[in-house]
Amino acid sequence: MTPFHHDEKQPSEGRTAATHHAYVVMGIASCGKSVIGRMLADDSVLGCRFYEGDEYHSEESLDKMKKGTPLTDDDRRPWLERLSKVIFEEYQAGKTCVVACSALKQAYRHVLKQHVPDGYVRFIWLDIDASLAQDRCDKRHEDHFFPSHLIASQLSTLDMTVDEAFCHVSI
């Protein structure tokens, strides 16, 4: 049994037990989404596919971030839709997956889970101190698309509560 296994042997009346989930590892830049997501997806933990959310950004959005311009809701919508499709496909296949995605706003999280039943998508919030995120981002490889000064815009966009998260990790 893994630390993220949730035993649902006795579902409430009228519901069936869910055995597969999409775990969205979320938070601001440099909180460790990709590292933790890959660890969770590893065969020794969940043994499932890992999706790097950054790989689903459009070239236009990547260029915008490289130039130091924060993304707008309109910029993020197609990216979130692409990730929502991935989550839906994993659900349709009856599989578990892990997705690294900032998922900063409740509206963004709604897009990610819009095509699957309630409870299939579970958010793991990596809640990091702003100064630690800034330091980590500054130490990234110089050709990474996300400049550290954009962390402030992510923090101002972040709309998350501990109650909403399946798992909350303070870093």
mmCIF file of C-alpha atoms in Angstrom:
data_model
loop_
_atom_site.group_PDB
_atom_site.id
_atom_site.type_symbol
_atom_site.label_atom_id
_atom_site.label_comp_id
_atom_site.label_asym_id
_atom_site.label_seq_id
_atom_site.Cartn_x
_atom_site.Cartn_y
_atom_site.Cartn_z
ATOM 1 C CA MET A 1 0.000 0.000 0.000
ATOM 2 C CA THR A 2 1.324 3.439 -0.919
ATOM 3 C CA PRO A 3 0.923 6.557 1.222
ATOM 4 C CA PHE A 4 -1.539 7.916 -1.340
ATOM 5 C CA HIS A 5 -3.756 4.839 -1.505
ATOM 6 C CA HIS A 6 -7.290 5.543 -0.384
ATOM 7 C CA ASP A 7 -9.287 2.486 0.600
ATOM 8 C CA GLU A 8 -12.835 2.848 -0.720
ATOM 9 C CA LYS A 9 -14.095 -0.701 -0.098
ATOM 10 C CA GLN A 10 -17.350 0.576 1.350
ATOM 11 C CA PRO A 11 -18.616 3.314 -0.941
ATOM 12 C CA SER A 12 -21.721 5.232 -0.003
ATOM 13 C CA GLU A 13 -25.006 3.867 -1.326
ATOM 14 C CA GLY A 14 -25.470 4.306 -5.060
ATOM 15 C CA ARG A 15 -21.754 4.806 -5.765
ATOM 16 C CA THR A 16 -19.076 2.421 -6.901
ATOM 17 C CA ALA A 17 -15.609 2.261 -5.434
ATOM 18 C CA ALA A 18 -13.017 4.237 -7.374
ATOM 19 C CA THR A 19 -9.795 2.343 -7.899
ATOM 20 C CA HIS A 20 -8.015 4.781 -10.193
ATOM 21 C CA HIS A 21 -7.290 8.485 -9.895
ATOM 22 C CA ALA A 22 -5.544 11.355 -11.587
ATOM 23 C CA TYR A 23 -3.230 12.971 -9.048
ATOM 24 C CA VAL A 24 -2.483 16.569 -10.002
ATOM 25 C CA VAL A 25 0.657 17.772 -8.249
ATOM 26 C CA MET A 26 0.130 21.518 -8.114
ATOM 27 C CA GLY A 27 1.647 24.743 -6.835
ATOM 28 C CA ILE A 28 3.689 27.710 -7.933
ATOM 29 C CA ALA A 29 6.888 27.479 -9.985
ATOM 30 C CA SER A 30 9.817 25.710 -8.324
ATOM 31 C CA CYS A 31 7.735 24.016 -5.635
ATOM 32 C CA GLY A 32 8.814 20.579 -6.893
ATOM 33 C CA LYS A 33 5.795 19.471 -8.949
ATOM 34 C CA SER A 34 7.831 17.578 -11.521
ATOM 35 C CA VAL A 35 10.179 15.908 -9.035
ATOM 36 C CA ILE A 36 7.399 14.808 -6.688
ATOM 37 C CA GLY A 37 5.135 13.856 -9.592
ATOM 38 C CA ARG A 38 7.777 11.591 -11.124
ATOM 39 C CA MET A 39 8.411 10.020 -7.728
ATOM 40 C CA LEU A 40 4.699 9.291 -7.238
ATOM 41 C CA ALA A 41 4.341 7.818 -10.716
ATOM 42 C CA ASP A 42 7.370 5.566 -10.236
ATOM 43 C CA ASP A 43 6.789 1.811 -10.247
ATOM 44 C CA SER A 44 7.712 1.610 -6.564
ATOM 45 C CA VAL A 45 4.860 3.970 -5.607
ATOM 46 C CA LEU A 46 1.833 4.246 -7.938
ATOM 47 C CA GLY A 47 3.334 2.620 -11.037
ATOM 48 C CA CYS A 48 1.550 4.853 -13.507
ATOM 49 C CA ARG A 49 2.191 7.372 -16.264
ATOM 50 C CA PHE A 50 3.528 10.829 -15.438
ATOM 51 C CA TYR A 51 2.558 13.872 -17.500
ATOM 52 C CA GLU A 52 4.730 16.988 -17.366
ATOM 53 C CA GLY A 53 2.266 19.852 -17.679
ATOM 54 C CA ASP A 54 4.899 22.214 -19.065
ATOM 55 C CA GLU A 55 5.108 20.031 -22.189
ATOM 56 C CA TYR A 56 1.502 20.930 -23.020
ATOM 57 C CA HIS A 57 2.055 24.717 -23.169
ATOM 58 C CA SER A 58 1.864 26.315 -26.600
ATOM 59 C CA GLU A 59 5.010 27.795 -28.117
ATOM 60 C CA GLU A 60 3.376 31.220 -27.813
ATOM 61 C CA SER A 61 2.864 30.780 -24.065
ATOM 62 C CA LEU A 62 6.413 29.502 -23.568
ATOM 63 C CA ASP A 63 7.777 32.502 -25.491
ATOM 64 C CA LYS A 64 5.628 34.864 -23.455
ATOM 65 C CA MET A 65 6.977 33.449 -20.184
ATOM 66 C CA LYS A 66 10.565 33.487 -21.477
ATOM 67 C CA LYS A 67 10.107 37.217 -22.119
ATOM 68 C CA GLY A 68 8.913 37.649 -18.520
ATOM 69 C CA THR A 69 5.227 38.217 -19.261
ATOM 70 C CA PRO A 70 2.741 36.420 -16.999
ATOM 71 C CA LEU A 71 0.149 34.258 -18.714
ATOM 72 C CA THR A 72 -3.471 35.372 -18.745
ATOM 73 C CA ASP A 73 -6.517 33.171 -18.233
ATOM 74 C CA ASP A 74 -6.960 33.165 -22.013
ATOM 75 C CA ASP A 75 -3.355 31.987 -22.459
ATOM 76 C CA ARG A 76 -3.844 29.184 -19.956
ATOM 77 C CA ARG A 77 -7.230 27.907 -21.180
ATOM 78 C CA PRO A 78 -5.978 25.840 -24.193
ATOM 79 C CA TRP A 79 -3.175 24.412 -22.036
ATOM 80 C CA LEU A 80 -5.633 23.362 -19.338
ATOM 81 C CA GLU A 81 -7.956 21.893 -21.983
ATOM 82 C CA ARG A 82 -5.093 19.763 -23.348
ATOM 83 C CA LEU A 83 -4.327 18.485 -19.857
ATOM 84 C CA SER A 84 -8.033 17.872 -19.229
ATOM 85 C CA LYS A 85 -8.087 15.687 -22.346
ATOM 86 C CA VAL A 86 -5.121 13.681 -21.034
ATOM 87 C CA ILE A 87 -6.893 13.166 -17.708
ATOM 88 C CA PHE A 88 -10.091 12.109 -19.494
ATOM 89 C CA GLU A 89 -8.190 9.605 -21.651
ATOM 90 C CA GLU A 90 -6.586 8.054 -18.571
ATOM 91 C CA TYR A 91 -10.015 7.876 -16.907
ATOM 92 C CA GLN A 92 -11.539 6.238 -19.998
ATOM 93 C CA ALA A 93 -8.732 3.668 -19.972
ATOM 94 C CA GLY A 94 -9.372 2.928 -16.278
ATOM 95 C CA LYS A 95 -5.900 4.052 -15.293
ATOM 96 C CA THR A 96 -4.206 6.122 -12.632
ATOM 97 C CA CYS A 97 -1.914 8.952 -13.694
ATOM 98 C CA VAL A 98 0.069 11.805 -12.195
ATOM 99 C CA VAL A 99 0.053 15.272 -13.757
ATOM 100 C CA ALA A 100 2.355 18.162 -12.826
ATOM 101 C CA CYS A 101 0.403 21.379 -13.328
ATOM 102 C CA SER A 102 0.376 24.673 -11.441
ATOM 103 C CA ALA A 103 -3.468 24.658 -11.324
ATOM 104 C CA LEU A 104 -3.331 28.006 -9.521
ATOM 105 C CA LYS A 105 -7.008 28.991 -9.597
ATOM 106 C CA GLN A 106 -10.110 27.070 -8.646
ATOM 107 C CA ALA A 107 -11.417 27.772 -12.173
ATOM 108 C CA TYR A 108 -8.290 26.121 -13.635
ATOM 109 C CA ARG A 109 -8.784 23.063 -11.443
ATOM 110 C CA HIS A 110 -12.391 22.897 -12.587
ATOM 111 C CA VAL A 111 -11.232 22.728 -16.230
ATOM 112 C CA LEU A 112 -8.868 19.867 -15.372
ATOM 113 C CA LYS A 113 -11.639 17.770 -13.850
ATOM 114 C CA GLN A 114 -14.577 18.847 -16.015
ATOM 115 C CA HIS A 115 -14.854 15.626 -18.064
ATOM 116 C CA VAL A 116 -14.459 13.041 -15.309
ATOM 117 C CA PRO A 117 -16.570 12.048 -12.296
ATOM 118 C CA ASP A 118 -16.108 13.808 -8.963
ATOM 119 C CA GLY A 119 -13.341 12.215 -6.967
ATOM 120 C CA TYR A 120 -11.257 10.945 -9.892
ATOM 121 C CA VAL A 121 -8.963 14.001 -9.865
ATOM 122 C CA ARG A 122 -7.111 14.586 -6.609
ATOM 123 C CA PHE A 123 -5.013 17.675 -6.025
ATOM 124 C CA ILE A 124 -1.720 17.448 -4.159
ATOM 125 C CA TRP A 125 -0.763 21.005 -3.249
ATOM 126 C CA LEU A 126 2.933 21.687 -2.739
ATOM 127 C CA ASP A 127 2.784 24.880 -0.707
ATOM 128 C CA ILE A 128 6.204 26.541 -0.806
ATOM 129 C CA ASP A 129 7.547 29.684 0.817
ATOM 130 C CA ALA A 130 7.971 32.480 -1.739
ATOM 131 C CA SER A 131 11.637 33.091 -0.929
ATOM 132 C CA LEU A 132 12.488 29.388 -1.265
ATOM 133 C CA ALA A 133 10.647 29.225 -4.602
ATOM 134 C CA GLN A 134 12.534 32.316 -5.773
ATOM 135 C CA ASP A 135 15.863 30.777 -4.749
ATOM 136 C CA ARG A 136 15.102 27.466 -6.458
ATOM 137 C CA CYS A 137 13.964 29.227 -9.618
ATOM 138 C CA ASP A 138 17.110 31.353 -9.687
ATOM 139 C CA LYS A 139 19.196 28.159 -9.577
ATOM 140 C CA ARG A 140 17.446 26.500 -12.521
ATOM 141 C CA HIS A 141 19.279 25.948 -15.764
ATOM 142 C CA GLU A 142 19.646 29.282 -17.569
ATOM 143 C CA ASP A 143 17.604 28.170 -20.591
ATOM 144 C CA HIS A 144 14.516 27.277 -18.525
ATOM 145 C CA PHE A 145 11.498 29.158 -19.850
ATOM 146 C CA PHE A 146 10.262 30.488 -16.493
ATOM 147 C CA PRO A 147 12.082 33.510 -15.037
ATOM 148 C CA SER A 148 12.028 33.829 -11.251
ATOM 149 C CA HIS A 149 10.428 37.279 -11.233
ATOM 150 C CA LEU A 150 7.171 35.669 -12.445
ATOM 151 C CA ILE A 151 6.767 33.877 -9.105
ATOM 152 C CA ALA A 152 5.151 37.016 -7.660
ATOM 153 C CA SER A 153 2.426 36.869 -10.333
ATOM 154 C CA GLN A 154 1.826 33.193 -9.581
ATOM 155 C CA LEU A 155 1.485 33.920 -5.873
ATOM 156 C CA SER A 156 -1.031 36.672 -6.573
ATOM 157 C CA THR A 157 -2.986 34.276 -8.830
ATOM 158 C CA LEU A 158 -2.921 31.317 -6.406
ATOM 159 C CA ASP A 159 -6.407 30.557 -5.123
ATOM 160 C CA MET A 160 -6.182 27.424 -2.997
ATOM 161 C CA THR A 161 -7.279 26.318 0.441
ATOM 162 C CA VAL A 162 -6.046 23.417 2.523
ATOM 163 C CA ASP A 163 -9.603 22.050 2.574
ATOM 164 C CA GLU A 164 -9.695 21.786 -1.223
ATOM 165 C CA ALA A 165 -6.507 19.739 -1.470
ATOM 166 C CA PHE A 166 -6.546 15.933 -1.278
ATOM 167 C CA CYS A 167 -3.081 16.326 0.214
ATOM 168 C CA HIS A 168 -1.366 19.539 1.373
ATOM 169 C CA VAL A 169 2.416 19.566 1.741
ATOM 170 C CA SER A 170 4.170 22.604 3.220
ATOM 171 C CA ILE A 171 7.674 23.034 1.860
#
